[in-house]
Amino acid sequence: MIRSLIAQARRAQLNRRALLAGAGASASALALAACSPGGAKGKPTPAADTSDSDKTLNWANWAAYIDEDDNGDYPTLVQFTEETGIKVNYDVAVDDNNTYYGKVKDQLALGQDIGADTVCLTDWMVGRWIRFGYTQALDHANIPNLANLTPALQDPDFDPGRKFSVPWQGGFAGICWNTEAIPGGLASVDDLWNSELKGRVGVLSEMRDTMGLIMLQNGVDIAGDWGDDEYSAAIDILREQVENGQVRNIKGNSYLEDLKSEDTLAAICWSGDITVINAEAGDKWQFAIPTAGGTLWNDNFLVPVGSPRKTNAETLINYYYEPEVAAEVAAWVNYITPVVGAKEAAAAIDPELAENQLIFPDEDTLSQAHIFRTLTGAEEQKYQAEFQSILLGA
């Protein structure tokens, strides 16, 4: 599906993913709430658009998922405001797909404004919002630069024709390790279970990445036809490694802090983060796509049903689909941009940028990555609950 992706960047000051909010009973409640469609019988009605008279925009996103200067400003957003007059409040509000959804789902079900005019969430969560009618249809006439969307991303199964969503960035999940502590390196997910790493391994709180890598190690085509048996075999492996103390924690963003402190020496991780940690804390970590394969995901712009500033959001999306702007973001974040022409523009910023396979992957690199197939509502609820039960016990 994503064999023609171009893109992504080298330099970031913080990490894309943030710590899974909450713990104990509250996290359990959020997990259950996240799988519920809310109480409304019908789909909510989109808000009236006041963009003509209200030149503001609230953008909810993951931590440090945009270019940022030493003063804490976002240069591309400053430029956007200068060009359009639209003032953007960039809100680092998304700490995890499920926990963010748990916070806003009741408002969405009622068609209320959640305080965000555009949000960037992962494919599977975007699919949920679309199914429940929690997003507004996009006017492609307001996004002419959508012509720059890489062809492989133009018609996903969760949003045919991109009626409701537009990709923001994508990336890999794989394995990483401390090269000083593990000079021989790691090659597979099974290597994380080596006895000398007991109690020093971290895995991600994003179910599709952690379980996807374990399933791939088991020989499962995660993009293909698999079901309860294959998932159960993988969840049993994770449960065993948590219960026997091999896995120290299951986290979001803070797994980087565990690597820095050497509480963990190896982890299932996101590709861009390892460039970040090497830049911030010394060049002693390495990322690899496991021999059995890694996962590949995308995060996407959407406009919540209660937003009164849809046209402003579409103007923002159009701006970030200019190749030069996408390249500027790509010079800071470490993930795969969906914008055709961004690679060439990035090469003008830094010729070495285009040579990094974790930034601008070629066909061979992309062939090693796999997309976790779309789950049914029942599967999603069941599989996420099983994963969450392990997370809460970690």
Coordinates of C-alpha atoms in Angstrom, one line a residue:
M1 CA 0.0 0.0 0.0
I2 CA 2.7 2.5 0.8
R3 CA 5.4 1.4 -1.6
S4 CA 5.9 4.9 -3.1
L5 CA 6.1 7.0 0.0
I6 CA 8.7 9.7 -0.2
A7 CA 10.2 11.4 2.7
Q8 CA 11.2 12.3 6.0
A9 CA 13.3 14.1 8.1
R10 CA 16.3 14.1 10.2
R11 CA 16.3 16.5 13.0
A12 CA 13.9 16.8 15.9
Q13 CA 14.2 18.2 19.4
L14 CA 11.5 16.1 21.1
N15 CA 9.7 12.9 20.4
R16 CA 6.5 12.4 18.3
R17 CA 4.7 10.1 20.7
A18 CA 3.7 11.0 24.2
L19 CA 3.3 9.0 27.4
L20 CA 0.1 7.0 27.7
A21 CA -2.0 9.2 30.0
G22 CA -3.4 7.7 33.2
A23 CA -2.8 4.4 34.9
G24 CA -4.7 1.9 37.0
A25 CA -8.5 2.1 37.0
S26 CA -8.7 5.4 35.1
A27 CA -6.7 4.0 32.2
S28 CA -8.8 0.9 32.1
A29 CA -11.9 3.0 32.0
L30 CA -10.5 5.0 29.1
A31 CA -9.7 1.9 27.2
L32 CA -13.2 0.6 27.5
A33 CA -14.6 4.0 26.7
A34 CA -12.4 4.2 23.6
C35 CA -14.0 1.2 22.1
S36 CA -17.6 2.6 22.5
P37 CA -19.3 4.6 19.8
G38 CA -20.9 6.9 22.4
G39 CA -24.6 7.3 23.1
A40 CA -26.0 9.0 20.0
K41 CA -28.3 6.9 17.8
G42 CA -27.7 9.1 14.7
K43 CA -24.6 10.8 13.5
P44 CA -24.1 14.4 14.7
T45 CA -24.6 17.4 12.5
P46 CA -21.4 19.3 11.4
A47 CA -21.0 22.8 12.8
A48 CA -21.6 25.9 10.7
D49 CA -18.4 27.2 9.2
T50 CA -17.4 30.7 10.5
S51 CA -14.0 30.8 8.9
D52 CA -14.8 33.9 6.9
S53 CA -15.1 36.0 10.0
D54 CA -12.9 34.0 12.4
K55 CA -9.3 33.9 11.3
T56 CA -8.1 31.5 14.0
L57 CA -7.4 27.7 14.2
N58 CA -6.8 25.2 16.9
W59 CA -4.6 22.3 15.9
A60 CA -4.2 19.3 18.2
N61 CA -1.2 17.1 17.5
W62 CA 1.4 14.8 19.1
A63 CA 4.5 16.1 20.9
A64 CA 7.1 17.9 18.8
Y65 CA 5.6 16.7 15.5
I66 CA 6.5 19.9 13.7
D67 CA 9.5 22.1 13.0
E68 CA 10.5 24.1 16.1
D69 CA 13.2 26.7 16.6
D70 CA 15.3 27.5 19.7
N71 CA 12.7 30.0 20.9
G72 CA 10.0 27.4 20.9
D73 CA 8.3 28.9 17.9
Y74 CA 7.1 26.9 14.9
P75 CA 8.7 28.6 11.8
T76 CA 6.3 27.0 9.2
L77 CA 3.3 28.1 11.3
V78 CA 4.7 31.6 11.6
Q79 CA 5.0 31.7 7.9
F80 CA 1.5 30.3 7.4
T81 CA 0.0 33.1 9.6
E82 CA 2.0 35.7 7.6
E83 CA 0.6 34.4 4.3
T84 CA -3.0 33.8 5.3
G85 CA -3.7 35.9 8.4
I86 CA -5.0 32.8 10.2
K87 CA -3.5 32.6 13.7
V88 CA -2.9 29.0 14.8
N89 CA -2.9 27.7 18.4
Y90 CA -0.8 24.6 18.1
D91 CA -1.8 22.3 21.0
V92 CA 0.3 19.3 22.0
A93 CA -2.8 17.5 23.2
V94 CA -2.5 14.0 21.7
D95 CA -0.7 11.6 24.0
D96 CA -2.1 8.4 22.7
N97 CA -4.9 7.6 20.1
N98 CA -7.1 5.8 22.7
T99 CA -6.6 8.2 25.6
Y100 CA -7.2 11.3 23.4
Y101 CA -10.4 9.7 22.0
G102 CA -11.5 8.8 25.5
K103 CA -11.3 12.5 26.5
V104 CA -13.4 13.9 23.6
K105 CA -15.7 11.1 22.5
D106 CA -18.8 12.3 24.5
Q107 CA -18.5 15.8 22.9
L108 CA -18.0 14.3 19.5
A109 CA -21.2 12.2 19.9
L110 CA -23.1 15.3 20.6
G111 CA -21.6 17.2 17.7
Q112 CA -19.9 19.7 20.1
D113 CA -16.7 21.6 19.6
I114 CA -13.9 19.7 21.2
G115 CA -11.5 22.7 21.1
A116 CA -9.7 21.5 18.1
D117 CA -10.4 22.4 14.4
T118 CA -8.0 19.8 13.1
V119 CA -6.4 16.7 14.8
C120 CA -3.8 14.4 13.6
L121 CA -4.5 10.7 14.5
T122 CA -3.4 7.3 13.2
D123 CA -5.2 5.5 10.4
W124 CA -7.2 3.1 12.5
M125 CA -8.4 5.8 14.8
V126 CA -9.4 8.0 11.9
G127 CA -11.3 5.1 10.5
R128 CA -13.3 4.9 13.8
W129 CA -14.1 8.7 13.7
I130 CA -15.3 8.4 10.1
R131 CA -17.6 5.4 10.9
F132 CA -19.2 7.2 13.8
G133 CA -19.7 10.5 11.8
Y134 CA -17.3 12.4 14.0
T135 CA -15.5 14.1 11.1
Q136 CA -16.5 16.7 8.5
A137 CA -16.2 16.1 4.8
L138 CA -13.3 18.0 3.3
D139 CA -13.8 20.4 0.4
H140 CA -11.0 19.4 -2.0
A141 CA -11.4 22.6 -3.9
N142 CA -9.9 24.3 -0.8
I143 CA -6.9 21.9 -0.9
P144 CA -5.6 22.1 -4.5
N145 CA -2.1 21.0 -3.3
L146 CA -3.7 17.6 -2.5
A147 CA -2.6 16.9 -6.1
N148 CA 0.8 16.4 -4.4
L149 CA -0.4 13.5 -2.3
T150 CA 1.6 10.4 -3.1
P151 CA -0.6 8.0 -5.1
A152 CA -0.3 5.1 -2.8
L153 CA -2.1 7.0 -0.1
Q154 CA -5.0 8.4 -2.1
D155 CA -7.6 5.7 -1.6
P156 CA -7.2 3.9 1.7
D157 CA -9.9 1.4 2.8
F158 CA -10.9 3.5 5.9
D159 CA -11.4 6.6 3.8
P160 CA -11.9 5.9 0.0
G161 CA -11.1 9.0 -2.0
R162 CA -9.8 10.9 1.0
K163 CA -13.2 12.5 1.7
F164 CA -12.6 13.0 5.4
S165 CA -8.8 12.8 6.0
V166 CA -5.5 13.8 4.6
P167 CA -2.1 12.2 5.7
W168 CA 0.2 14.3 7.8
Q169 CA 3.3 12.0 8.5
G170 CA 4.1 8.3 8.6
G171 CA 6.8 6.1 10.0
F172 CA 8.2 2.7 11.0
A173 CA 8.1 0.8 14.3
G174 CA 11.1 -1.5 14.8
I175 CA 13.7 -2.3 17.5
C176 CA 16.5 -0.2 19.0
W177 CA 19.3 -0.8 21.4
N178 CA 22.1 0.8 23.4
T179 CA 25.2 0.1 21.3
E180 CA 27.6 0.5 24.3
A181 CA 25.7 -2.1 26.3
I182 CA 24.9 -4.4 23.4
P183 CA 27.8 -4.0 21.0
G184 CA 26.8 -7.0 18.9
G185 CA 23.4 -5.4 18.2
L186 CA 20.0 -7.0 17.8
A187 CA 18.3 -8.3 14.6
S188 CA 14.9 -9.6 15.6
V189 CA 12.1 -9.2 18.1
D190 CA 13.1 -12.6 19.6
D191 CA 16.5 -11.0 20.5
L192 CA 14.6 -8.8 22.9
W193 CA 13.8 -11.9 25.0
N194 CA 17.5 -12.8 25.5
S195 CA 18.1 -13.6 29.2
E196 CA 20.9 -11.0 29.5
L197 CA 18.3 -8.3 28.8
K198 CA 15.9 -9.4 31.5
G199 CA 14.2 -6.4 33.1
R200 CA 15.8 -4.0 30.6
V201 CA 13.4 -4.1 27.7
G202 CA 10.6 -1.7 26.8
V203 CA 7.7 -2.0 24.4
L204 CA 5.2 0.5 23.0
S205 CA 1.8 1.3 24.3
E206 CA 0.5 1.4 20.7
M207 CA -1.1 -2.0 20.3
R208 CA -0.7 -2.3 16.5
D209 CA 3.0 -1.6 16.7
T210 CA 4.0 -3.9 19.6
M211 CA 1.6 -6.7 18.6
G212 CA 2.3 -6.2 14.9
L213 CA 6.1 -6.8 15.4
I214 CA 5.5 -9.9 17.6
M215 CA 3.0 -11.3 15.0
L216 CA 5.5 -10.6 12.2
Q217 CA 8.1 -12.5 14.2
N218 CA 5.6 -15.4 14.4
G219 CA 5.4 -15.4 10.6
V220 CA 2.0 -13.7 10.4
D221 CA 1.2 -11.4 7.5
I222 CA -0.3 -8.6 9.5
A223 CA -1.8 -7.0 6.4
G224 CA -3.4 -10.2 5.4
D225 CA -6.0 -12.8 6.5
W226 CA -5.4 -13.5 10.2
G227 CA -7.7 -13.8 13.2
D228 CA -8.0 -14.7 16.9
D229 CA -5.6 -17.6 16.9
E230 CA -2.7 -15.6 15.4
Y231 CA -3.4 -12.6 17.7
S232 CA -3.7 -14.9 20.8
A233 CA -0.4 -16.6 20.1
A234 CA 1.3 -13.2 20.0
I235 CA -0.5 -11.8 23.1
D236 CA 0.6 -14.9 25.0
I237 CA 4.2 -14.1 24.1
L238 CA 3.9 -10.6 25.4
R239 CA 2.1 -11.7 28.5
E240 CA 4.8 -14.2 29.3
Q241 CA 7.6 -11.6 28.8
V242 CA 5.8 -9.1 31.1
E243 CA 5.0 -11.6 33.8
N244 CA 8.5 -13.1 33.9
G245 CA 10.0 -9.6 34.2
Q246 CA 11.7 -9.5 30.8
V247 CA 9.7 -6.4 29.8
R248 CA 10.3 -3.5 32.2
N249 CA 7.6 -1.3 30.9
I250 CA 5.0 -0.6 28.2
K251 CA 5.0 3.1 27.4
G252 CA 4.6 5.9 25.0
N253 CA 6.9 8.9 24.8
S254 CA 8.7 8.3 28.1
Y255 CA 10.3 5.1 26.8
L256 CA 13.1 7.5 25.6
E257 CA 13.7 8.6 29.1
D258 CA 14.1 4.9 30.1
L259 CA 16.7 4.5 27.4
K260 CA 18.6 7.6 28.4
S261 CA 18.7 6.5 32.1
E262 CA 19.6 3.0 30.9
D263 CA 16.7 1.5 32.9
T264 CA 16.1 -0.1 29.5
L265 CA 18.8 -1.1 27.1
A266 CA 16.5 -2.2 24.2
A267 CA 13.0 -1.5 23.1
I268 CA 10.3 -1.7 20.4
C269 CA 10.4 1.9 19.2
W270 CA 9.6 4.4 16.5
S271 CA 12.2 5.1 13.9
G272 CA 12.4 8.9 14.2
D273 CA 12.9 8.8 17.9
I274 CA 16.3 7.3 17.7
T275 CA 17.6 10.2 15.7
V276 CA 16.2 12.4 18.5
I277 CA 17.8 10.6 21.4
N278 CA 21.2 10.4 19.6
A279 CA 21.1 14.1 19.1
E280 CA 20.1 14.9 22.6
A281 CA 21.9 12.4 24.7
G282 CA 24.9 11.1 22.8
D283 CA 25.2 8.9 19.7
K284 CA 24.8 5.5 21.3
W285 CA 21.5 4.1 20.1
Q286 CA 20.7 2.3 16.9
F287 CA 17.3 1.5 15.2
A288 CA 16.6 -1.4 12.9
I289 CA 13.7 -2.9 11.1
P290 CA 13.6 -6.4 12.5
T291 CA 14.5 -9.3 10.2
A292 CA 10.8 -10.4 10.1
G293 CA 9.7 -6.9 9.3
G294 CA 8.5 -3.7 10.9
T295 CA 5.2 -1.9 11.0
L296 CA 4.3 1.1 8.8
W297 CA 1.7 3.7 9.9
N298 CA 0.4 7.1 9.0
D299 CA -1.2 9.9 11.0
N300 CA -3.8 12.0 9.3
F301 CA -5.4 15.5 9.5
L302 CA -9.2 15.4 10.2
V303 CA -11.7 18.0 11.0
P304 CA -13.9 17.2 14.1
V305 CA -17.6 17.4 13.5
G306 CA -18.1 20.3 15.9
S307 CA -15.3 22.6 14.5
P308 CA -16.6 25.9 13.3
R309 CA -13.5 26.6 11.3
K310 CA -13.3 23.9 8.6
T311 CA -12.2 26.2 5.8
N312 CA -9.3 27.5 8.0
A313 CA -8.3 23.9 8.6
E314 CA -8.4 23.1 4.8
T315 CA -6.2 26.2 4.2
L316 CA -3.7 24.8 6.7
I317 CA -3.6 21.4 5.1
N318 CA -3.1 22.9 1.6
Y319 CA -0.2 24.9 3.0
Y320 CA 1.6 21.8 4.3
Y321 CA 1.2 20.1 1.0
E322 CA 3.5 22.6 -0.6
P323 CA 6.7 20.5 -1.2
E324 CA 9.0 23.3 0.1
V325 CA 7.0 23.5 3.4
A326 CA 6.8 19.7 3.7
A327 CA 10.6 19.6 3.2
E328 CA 11.1 22.2 6.0
V329 CA 9.1 20.0 8.4
A330 CA 11.0 17.0 7.1
A331 CA 14.3 18.6 8.2
W332 CA 13.0 18.5 11.8
V333 CA 10.8 15.5 12.3
N334 CA 12.0 12.0 11.5
Y335 CA 9.0 10.5 9.7
I336 CA 7.8 9.8 6.2
T337 CA 6.1 12.8 4.5
P338 CA 3.3 12.0 2.0
V339 CA 4.0 15.0 -0.2
V340 CA 5.4 14.3 -3.7
G341 CA 8.3 16.7 -4.4
A342 CA 9.3 17.1 -0.8
K343 CA 12.4 14.8 -1.3
E344 CA 13.8 17.1 -4.0
A345 CA 13.0 20.2 -1.9
A346 CA 14.7 18.6 1.2
A347 CA 17.8 17.7 -0.8
A348 CA 18.2 21.4 -1.5
I349 CA 18.2 22.0 2.3
D350 CA 20.6 19.2 3.0
P351 CA 21.8 16.7 0.3
E352 CA 22.5 14.1 2.9
L353 CA 18.9 14.1 4.0
A354 CA 17.8 12.2 0.8
E355 CA 20.3 9.4 1.5
N356 CA 19.0 8.2 4.8
Q357 CA 16.8 5.2 4.4
L358 CA 14.8 5.9 7.6
I359 CA 14.1 9.4 6.3
F360 CA 13.6 8.8 2.5
P361 CA 13.1 5.0 2.3
D362 CA 13.5 3.4 -1.1
E363 CA 11.4 0.5 -2.4
D364 CA 13.6 -2.1 -0.8
T365 CA 13.3 -0.5 2.7
L366 CA 9.5 -0.1 2.3
S367 CA 9.2 -3.8 1.3
Q368 CA 10.4 -4.7 4.8
A369 CA 7.5 -2.7 6.4
H370 CA 3.9 -3.9 6.8
I371 CA 0.6 -2.2 7.5
F372 CA -1.5 -3.7 10.3
R373 CA -4.8 -4.6 8.6
T374 CA -8.0 -2.8 9.4
L375 CA -9.9 -4.4 12.2
T376 CA -13.6 -4.8 12.6
G377 CA -15.2 -3.0 15.5
A378 CA -15.6 -6.2 17.4
E379 CA -12.0 -7.2 16.8
E380 CA -10.7 -3.8 17.8
Q381 CA -12.6 -3.9 21.1
K382 CA -11.4 -7.4 21.9
Y383 CA -7.8 -7.1 20.8
Q384 CA -7.3 -3.7 22.5
A385 CA -8.9 -4.9 25.7
E386 CA -6.5 -7.9 25.8
F387 CA -3.5 -5.7 25.2
Q388 CA -4.7 -3.1 27.7
S389 CA -5.0 -5.7 30.4
I390 CA -1.3 -6.5 30.0
L391 CA -0.4 -2.9 29.9
L392 CA -2.1 -2.2 33.2
G393 CA -0.2 -5.1 34.8
A394 CA 3.2 -4.1 33.5

